[in-house]
């Protein structure tokens, strides 16, 4: 009798063990599935952030906020080498700790992680201990995962997440986080390209306008407020002849006269830049190309009526009357659709304006 009871109890215990294991595996499966769904949502929000018309700083801070909220991470910090030093690009840690956080590449505990391009997990066992890289702080973080960041096999910095409890990240899915890490690298490459464009924007000496790069940096914020915009490219077709036959300074004066006239008659919400050499670009944000055609028809007429006196470097006979020149322009207009390649749209206009051989105004 006793043996039978014991046998039944053993069977029940084994059944409970098997049941608990099955429940555990289901919970684990659901947890992993939930993490993957979360990661997909994170990636979508990353892409949305990239498409926003915000500054690089705002984009990186938004990305970091997404990581913190979606993964319930206590602290998240992105550190990147800017060519001269390591800088904190985004962090929700108090700035008084940034000196420590931006020098983790020098800490021996992360040396192998950087060399092997693999994550490094560090944690304490109790509340009284501190993490190896912590200098003055004791209570802020009790565990961390360090992710080195590489672009084309070149080490560029790291992403570090920190928890406030010992062993908090023991069971976190690092595979998912490595996917997130790769997305951070992609985003850093994208915003660095944006930074490069922003840094090479210049003010043109003779026109007083921004260079073409402005269109793809700061100007994009205004352009992308609208679903469609009319874009225009025009070229001073006789500028080279003026430079050769009259003088270079006279050509510069023509650029100044044309730029000033159009700028003074253009709404402040539109973007006007010196595109390249004798070519100028205008983005009529939110405008229809038919209305712009009428406006540019009037502008073309008025611009070609301008009289620009020959500059002081023009060599002429003493008895020669004052020499004046008038610009001739060729104009092409098209429609830009938000979300498409703005540089590609202008490239199409440039191809037309360079292949045409008259001074007309055309929509394409």
Coordinates of C-alpha atoms in Angstrom, one line a residue:
X1 CA 0.0 0.0 0.0
X2 CA 2.7 2.4 1.0
X3 CA 4.7 1.5 -2.1
X4 CA 1.7 2.2 -4.3
X5 CA 1.2 5.7 -2.6
X6 CA 4.8 6.5 -3.1
X7 CA 4.7 5.4 -6.7
X8 CA 1.6 7.6 -7.3
X9 CA 3.3 10.6 -5.6
X10 CA 6.5 10.1 -7.7
X11 CA 4.4 9.9 -10.9
X12 CA 2.5 13.1 -9.9
X13 CA 5.9 14.9 -9.1
X14 CA 7.3 13.9 -12.5
X15 CA 4.1 15.0 -14.2
X16 CA 4.3 18.3 -12.4
X17 CA 8.0 18.7 -13.4
X18 CA 7.1 17.9 -17.0
X19 CA 4.1 20.3 -16.9
X20 CA 6.2 23.1 -15.3
X21 CA 8.9 22.6 -17.9
X22 CA 6.4 22.8 -20.7
X23 CA 4.9 26.0 -19.2
X24 CA 8.4 27.4 -18.8
X25 CA 9.2 26.7 -22.5
X26 CA 5.9 28.3 -23.6
X27 CA 6.6 31.4 -21.5
X28 CA 10.2 31.5 -22.9
X29 CA 8.8 31.2 -26.5
X30 CA 6.2 33.9 -25.9
X31 CA 8.9 36.1 -24.3
X32 CA 11.3 35.6 -27.3
X33 CA 8.4 36.2 -29.7
X34 CA 7.5 39.4 -27.8
X35 CA 11.1 40.6 -27.9
X36 CA 11.2 40.0 -31.7
X37 CA 8.0 41.9 -32.2
X38 CA 9.4 44.7 -30.0
X39 CA 12.5 44.7 -32.2
X40 CA 10.5 45.0 -35.4
X41 CA 8.6 47.9 -33.9
X42 CA 11.9 49.5 -32.8
X43 CA 13.3 49.2 -36.3
X44 CA 10.1 50.8 -37.7
X45 CA 10.5 53.7 -35.2
X46 CA 14.2 54.0 -36.1
X47 CA 13.3 54.4 -39.8
X48 CA 10.6 56.9 -38.9
X49 CA 13.1 58.9 -36.9
X50 CA 15.6 58.9 -39.8
X51 CA 12.9 60.3 -42.1
X52 CA 12.0 63.2 -39.7
X53 CA 13.2 66.7 -40.5
X54 CA 15.2 67.0 -37.3
X55 CA 18.8 67.8 -36.5
X56 CA 21.4 65.0 -36.1
X57 CA 21.4 65.6 -32.3
X58 CA 17.7 65.3 -32.1
X59 CA 17.6 62.1 -34.2
X60 CA 20.2 60.3 -32.0
X61 CA 18.5 61.4 -28.8
X62 CA 15.1 60.2 -30.2
X63 CA 16.7 56.8 -31.1
X64 CA 18.2 56.5 -27.6
X65 CA 14.8 57.3 -26.1
X66 CA 13.2 54.6 -28.2
X67 CA 15.7 52.0 -27.0
X68 CA 15.1 53.0 -23.4
X69 CA 11.3 52.9 -23.6
X70 CA 10.9 49.8 -25.8
X71 CA 13.3 47.6 -23.9
X72 CA 12.7 49.0 -20.4
X73 CA 16.4 49.8 -20.1
X74 CA 17.4 52.0 -17.2
X75 CA 20.3 53.7 -18.9
X76 CA 21.5 53.8 -22.5
X77 CA 24.5 55.7 -23.9
X78 CA 25.8 55.9 -27.5
X79 CA 29.5 57.0 -27.8
X80 CA 31.2 57.7 -31.1
X81 CA 34.7 58.7 -32.2
X82 CA 34.3 62.0 -34.1
X83 CA 37.8 62.0 -35.7
X84 CA 39.4 63.7 -32.7
X85 CA 37.9 62.3 -29.6
X86 CA 35.2 60.1 -28.2
X87 CA 31.9 62.0 -27.7
X88 CA 28.6 61.1 -26.1
X89 CA 26.1 61.3 -28.9
X90 CA 23.1 60.4 -26.8
X91 CA 22.5 59.4 -23.2
X92 CA 19.9 59.5 -20.4
X93 CA 22.7 59.4 -17.8
X94 CA 23.4 62.5 -15.8
X95 CA 26.1 64.5 -17.7
X96 CA 28.4 64.4 -14.6
X97 CA 29.1 60.7 -15.5
X98 CA 29.9 61.4 -19.1
X99 CA 33.6 61.7 -18.6
X100 CA 33.6 58.1 -17.4
X101 CA 31.2 56.8 -20.1
X102 CA 33.1 58.3 -23.0
X103 CA 36.4 56.7 -22.0
X104 CA 35.3 53.1 -21.7
X105 CA 37.4 52.1 -24.7
X106 CA 40.4 52.6 -22.5
X107 CA 39.1 50.4 -19.7
X108 CA 40.8 46.9 -19.7
X109 CA 37.4 45.2 -18.9
X110 CA 36.2 46.1 -22.4
X111 CA 39.5 45.5 -24.3
X112 CA 38.7 42.0 -25.5
X113 CA 35.2 43.1 -26.5
X114 CA 36.5 45.8 -28.8
X115 CA 39.2 43.4 -30.3
X116 CA 36.7 40.6 -31.0
X117 CA 33.7 42.8 -31.9
X118 CA 31.6 40.9 -29.4
X119 CA 29.3 42.2 -26.5
X120 CA 30.7 42.2 -23.0
X121 CA 28.3 41.7 -20.0
X122 CA 29.4 42.8 -16.5
X123 CA 27.4 42.6 -13.3
X124 CA 27.9 42.7 -9.5
X125 CA 26.6 40.1 -7.2
X126 CA 25.2 42.4 -4.5
X127 CA 24.2 46.0 -3.9
X128 CA 27.4 46.8 -2.1
X129 CA 29.7 46.2 -5.1
X130 CA 30.4 48.5 -8.0
X131 CA 31.1 47.7 -11.7
X132 CA 34.7 47.6 -12.8
X133 CA 34.6 50.8 -14.9
X134 CA 32.8 52.9 -12.2
X135 CA 35.0 55.5 -10.6
X136 CA 33.0 57.7 -8.3
X137 CA 29.5 56.3 -8.6
X138 CA 28.2 53.4 -6.6
X139 CA 24.4 53.2 -6.6
X140 CA 23.6 54.1 -10.2
X141 CA 24.2 51.0 -12.3
X142 CA 24.7 47.4 -11.1
X143 CA 25.1 45.6 -14.5
X144 CA 25.9 46.6 -18.1
X145 CA 26.2 45.2 -21.6
X146 CA 28.9 46.9 -23.8
X147 CA 28.4 46.7 -27.6
X148 CA 31.3 47.8 -29.7
X149 CA 30.3 49.6 -32.9
X150 CA 32.0 48.9 -36.2
X151 CA 31.5 50.4 -39.7
X152 CA 33.2 48.4 -42.5
X153 CA 35.4 46.7 -39.9
X154 CA 36.5 50.0 -38.5
X155 CA 35.8 50.5 -34.8
X156 CA 33.9 53.8 -34.3
X157 CA 32.6 53.7 -30.8
X158 CA 30.2 51.8 -28.6
X159 CA 26.6 51.5 -27.2
X160 CA 26.3 50.6 -23.5
X161 CA 23.1 49.7 -21.7
X162 CA 23.0 49.7 -17.9
X163 CA 20.6 48.2 -15.3
X164 CA 20.0 49.2 -11.7
X165 CA 19.9 45.7 -10.3
X166 CA 22.6 43.0 -10.0
X167 CA 22.2 40.3 -12.7
X168 CA 19.3 42.2 -14.3
X169 CA 20.4 41.3 -17.9
X170 CA 21.2 37.6 -17.2
X171 CA 18.3 36.4 -19.3
X172 CA 18.0 39.1 -21.9
X173 CA 18.1 38.1 -25.5
X174 CA 21.5 39.5 -26.7
X175 CA 20.8 38.2 -30.3
X176 CA 18.0 40.8 -30.5
X177 CA 20.2 43.5 -29.0
X178 CA 22.9 42.7 -31.5
X179 CA 20.3 43.3 -34.3
X180 CA 19.5 46.6 -32.6
X181 CA 23.3 47.4 -32.4
X182 CA 23.6 46.8 -36.1
X183 CA 20.6 49.2 -36.7
X184 CA 22.4 51.8 -34.5
X185 CA 25.5 51.5 -36.8
X186 CA 23.3 51.9 -39.9
X187 CA 21.7 55.0 -38.4
X188 CA 25.1 56.5 -37.3
X189 CA 26.3 56.1 -40.9
X190 CA 23.2 57.9 -42.2
X191 CA 23.4 60.8 -39.8
X192 CA 27.1 61.2 -40.3
X193 CA 26.4 61.5 -44.0
X194 CA 23.9 64.2 -43.1
X195 CA 26.5 65.9 -40.8
X196 CA 29.0 65.9 -43.7
X197 CA 26.5 67.6 -46.0
X198 CA 25.6 70.2 -43.2
X199 CA 29.3 70.9 -42.6
X200 CA 30.1 71.7 -46.3
X201 CA 27.3 74.2 -46.8
X202 CA 28.9 77.6 -47.7
X203 CA 27.7 81.1 -48.4
X204 CA 28.5 82.1 -51.9
X205 CA 30.6 85.2 -52.2
X206 CA 28.9 86.9 -55.2
X207 CA 25.3 85.8 -55.0
X208 CA 25.0 85.9 -51.2
X209 CA 23.2 82.6 -51.4
X210 CA 23.8 79.2 -49.7
X211 CA 25.5 76.5 -51.7
X212 CA 23.6 73.6 -53.2
X213 CA 24.3 71.4 -50.2
X214 CA 21.8 73.5 -48.2
X215 CA 19.0 71.9 -50.1
X216 CA 19.8 68.5 -48.7
X217 CA 20.5 69.6 -45.1
X218 CA 18.7 72.4 -43.4
X219 CA 16.5 73.2 -46.4
X220 CA 15.1 69.7 -46.4
X221 CA 13.2 70.5 -43.2
X222 CA 11.2 73.1 -45.0
X223 CA 10.8 71.2 -48.2
X224 CA 9.5 68.0 -46.4
X225 CA 6.7 69.9 -44.7
X226 CA 4.8 69.5 -48.0
X227 CA 3.8 66.5 -50.0
X228 CA 4.8 68.1 -53.3
X229 CA 6.8 71.2 -54.2
X230 CA 7.8 72.9 -57.5
X231 CA 11.5 72.9 -58.2
X232 CA 13.3 75.1 -60.6
X233 CA 16.7 75.3 -62.1
X234 CA 17.9 78.2 -64.2
X235 CA 21.2 79.0 -65.9
X236 CA 22.7 82.2 -67.0
X237 CA 23.6 81.1 -70.5
X238 CA 25.8 84.0 -71.5
X239 CA 27.8 84.2 -68.3
X240 CA 30.9 82.5 -69.8
X241 CA 30.8 84.9 -72.8
X242 CA 30.6 87.9 -70.5
X243 CA 33.6 86.6 -68.5
X244 CA 35.7 86.2 -71.7
X245 CA 34.5 89.1 -73.8
X246 CA 34.1 91.7 -71.1
X247 CA 35.7 90.7 -67.8
X248 CA 35.5 88.3 -65.0
X249 CA 34.4 91.0 -62.5
X250 CA 31.6 91.9 -64.8
X251 CA 30.5 88.3 -64.8
X252 CA 30.5 88.4 -61.0
X253 CA 28.5 91.6 -61.0
X254 CA 25.9 89.8 -63.3
X255 CA 25.6 87.0 -60.7
X256 CA 25.1 89.5 -58.0
X257 CA 22.5 91.5 -59.9
X258 CA 20.5 88.4 -61.0
X259 CA 20.6 86.8 -57.4
X260 CA 19.5 90.1 -55.7
X261 CA 16.6 90.7 -58.1
X262 CA 15.2 87.2 -57.8
X263 CA 15.8 87.1 -54.0
X264 CA 14.0 90.4 -53.5
X265 CA 11.0 89.1 -55.4
X266 CA 10.9 85.7 -53.8
X267 CA 8.8 84.6 -50.8
X268 CA 10.9 83.9 -47.7
X269 CA 9.4 80.4 -47.4
X270 CA 11.0 79.4 -50.7
X271 CA 14.6 78.2 -50.9
X272 CA 17.0 79.8 -53.3
X273 CA 20.6 78.6 -53.7
X274 CA 23.5 78.9 -56.1
X275 CA 23.6 75.4 -57.5
X276 CA 26.9 75.4 -59.4
X277 CA 28.6 78.0 -61.6
X278 CA 26.0 79.7 -63.7
X279 CA 23.2 77.5 -62.4
X280 CA 20.8 78.4 -59.6
X281 CA 18.1 76.3 -57.9
X282 CA 14.8 77.4 -56.3
X283 CA 12.4 75.1 -54.3
X284 CA 8.9 76.6 -54.2
X285 CA 7.8 74.6 -51.1
X286 CA 4.2 73.4 -51.4
X287 CA 3.7 75.3 -54.7
X288 CA 2.2 74.0 -58.0
X289 CA 4.5 74.1 -61.0
X290 CA 1.9 75.8 -63.2
X291 CA 1.9 78.8 -60.9
X292 CA 5.6 78.8 -60.7
X293 CA 5.8 78.7 -64.5
X294 CA 3.9 82.0 -64.6
X295 CA 6.1 83.5 -61.9
X296 CA 9.3 82.5 -63.6
X297 CA 8.1 83.7 -66.9
X298 CA 7.8 87.1 -65.4
X299 CA 11.2 86.8 -63.6
X300 CA 12.9 85.7 -66.8
X301 CA 11.6 88.8 -68.6
X302 CA 12.6 91.2 -65.8
X303 CA 16.1 89.6 -65.3
X304 CA 16.9 89.8 -69.0
X305 CA 16.0 93.5 -68.9
X306 CA 18.7 94.2 -66.3
X307 CA 21.6 96.4 -67.4
X308 CA 24.9 95.6 -65.7
X309 CA 27.8 98.1 -66.3
X310 CA 31.2 96.6 -67.2
X311 CA 33.4 96.3 -64.1
X312 CA 36.6 98.1 -63.5
X313 CA 38.8 95.3 -64.9
X314 CA 37.2 95.8 -68.4
X315 CA 39.8 97.2 -70.8
X316 CA 38.2 99.6 -73.3
X317 CA 39.2 102.6 -75.5
X318 CA 39.0 106.0 -74.1
X319 CA 36.4 107.2 -76.6
X320 CA 34.3 104.0 -76.1
X321 CA 30.8 104.5 -74.7
X322 CA 29.9 102.9 -71.4
X323 CA 29.5 99.1 -71.9
X324 CA 26.6 97.4 -70.3
X325 CA 25.6 93.7 -70.4
X326 CA 22.3 91.9 -69.8
X327 CA 22.0 88.3 -68.6
X328 CA 20.2 85.6 -70.6
X329 CA 18.6 82.7 -68.7
X330 CA 17.3 79.2 -69.5
X331 CA 14.7 77.9 -67.0
X332 CA 13.3 74.4 -66.4
X333 CA 10.6 73.5 -63.8
X334 CA 9.4 70.2 -62.4
X335 CA 7.6 68.7 -59.4
X336 CA 9.3 67.2 -56.4
X337 CA 7.4 64.5 -54.4
X338 CA 8.3 64.2 -50.7
X339 CA 10.1 60.9 -49.9
X340 CA 11.8 60.7 -53.3
X341 CA 15.5 61.7 -54.1
X342 CA 15.7 65.5 -54.2
X343 CA 19.3 65.3 -55.7
X344 CA 17.9 62.9 -58.4
X345 CA 15.2 65.4 -59.2
X346 CA 17.6 68.2 -59.7
X347 CA 20.0 66.0 -61.6
X348 CA 17.2 65.5 -64.2
X349 CA 16.7 69.2 -64.5
X350 CA 20.4 69.8 -64.8
X351 CA 20.7 67.3 -67.6
X352 CA 17.9 69.1 -69.5
X353 CA 19.3 72.6 -68.9
X354 CA 22.8 71.5 -70.1
X355 CA 21.5 69.8 -73.3
X356 CA 19.2 72.6 -74.4
X357 CA 20.5 75.3 -76.7
X358 CA 18.0 78.1 -76.3
X359 CA 16.8 80.6 -73.6
X360 CA 13.4 79.2 -73.1
X361 CA 11.3 78.3 -70.0
X362 CA 10.1 74.7 -69.9
X363 CA 8.3 72.3 -67.5
X364 CA 9.1 68.7 -67.4

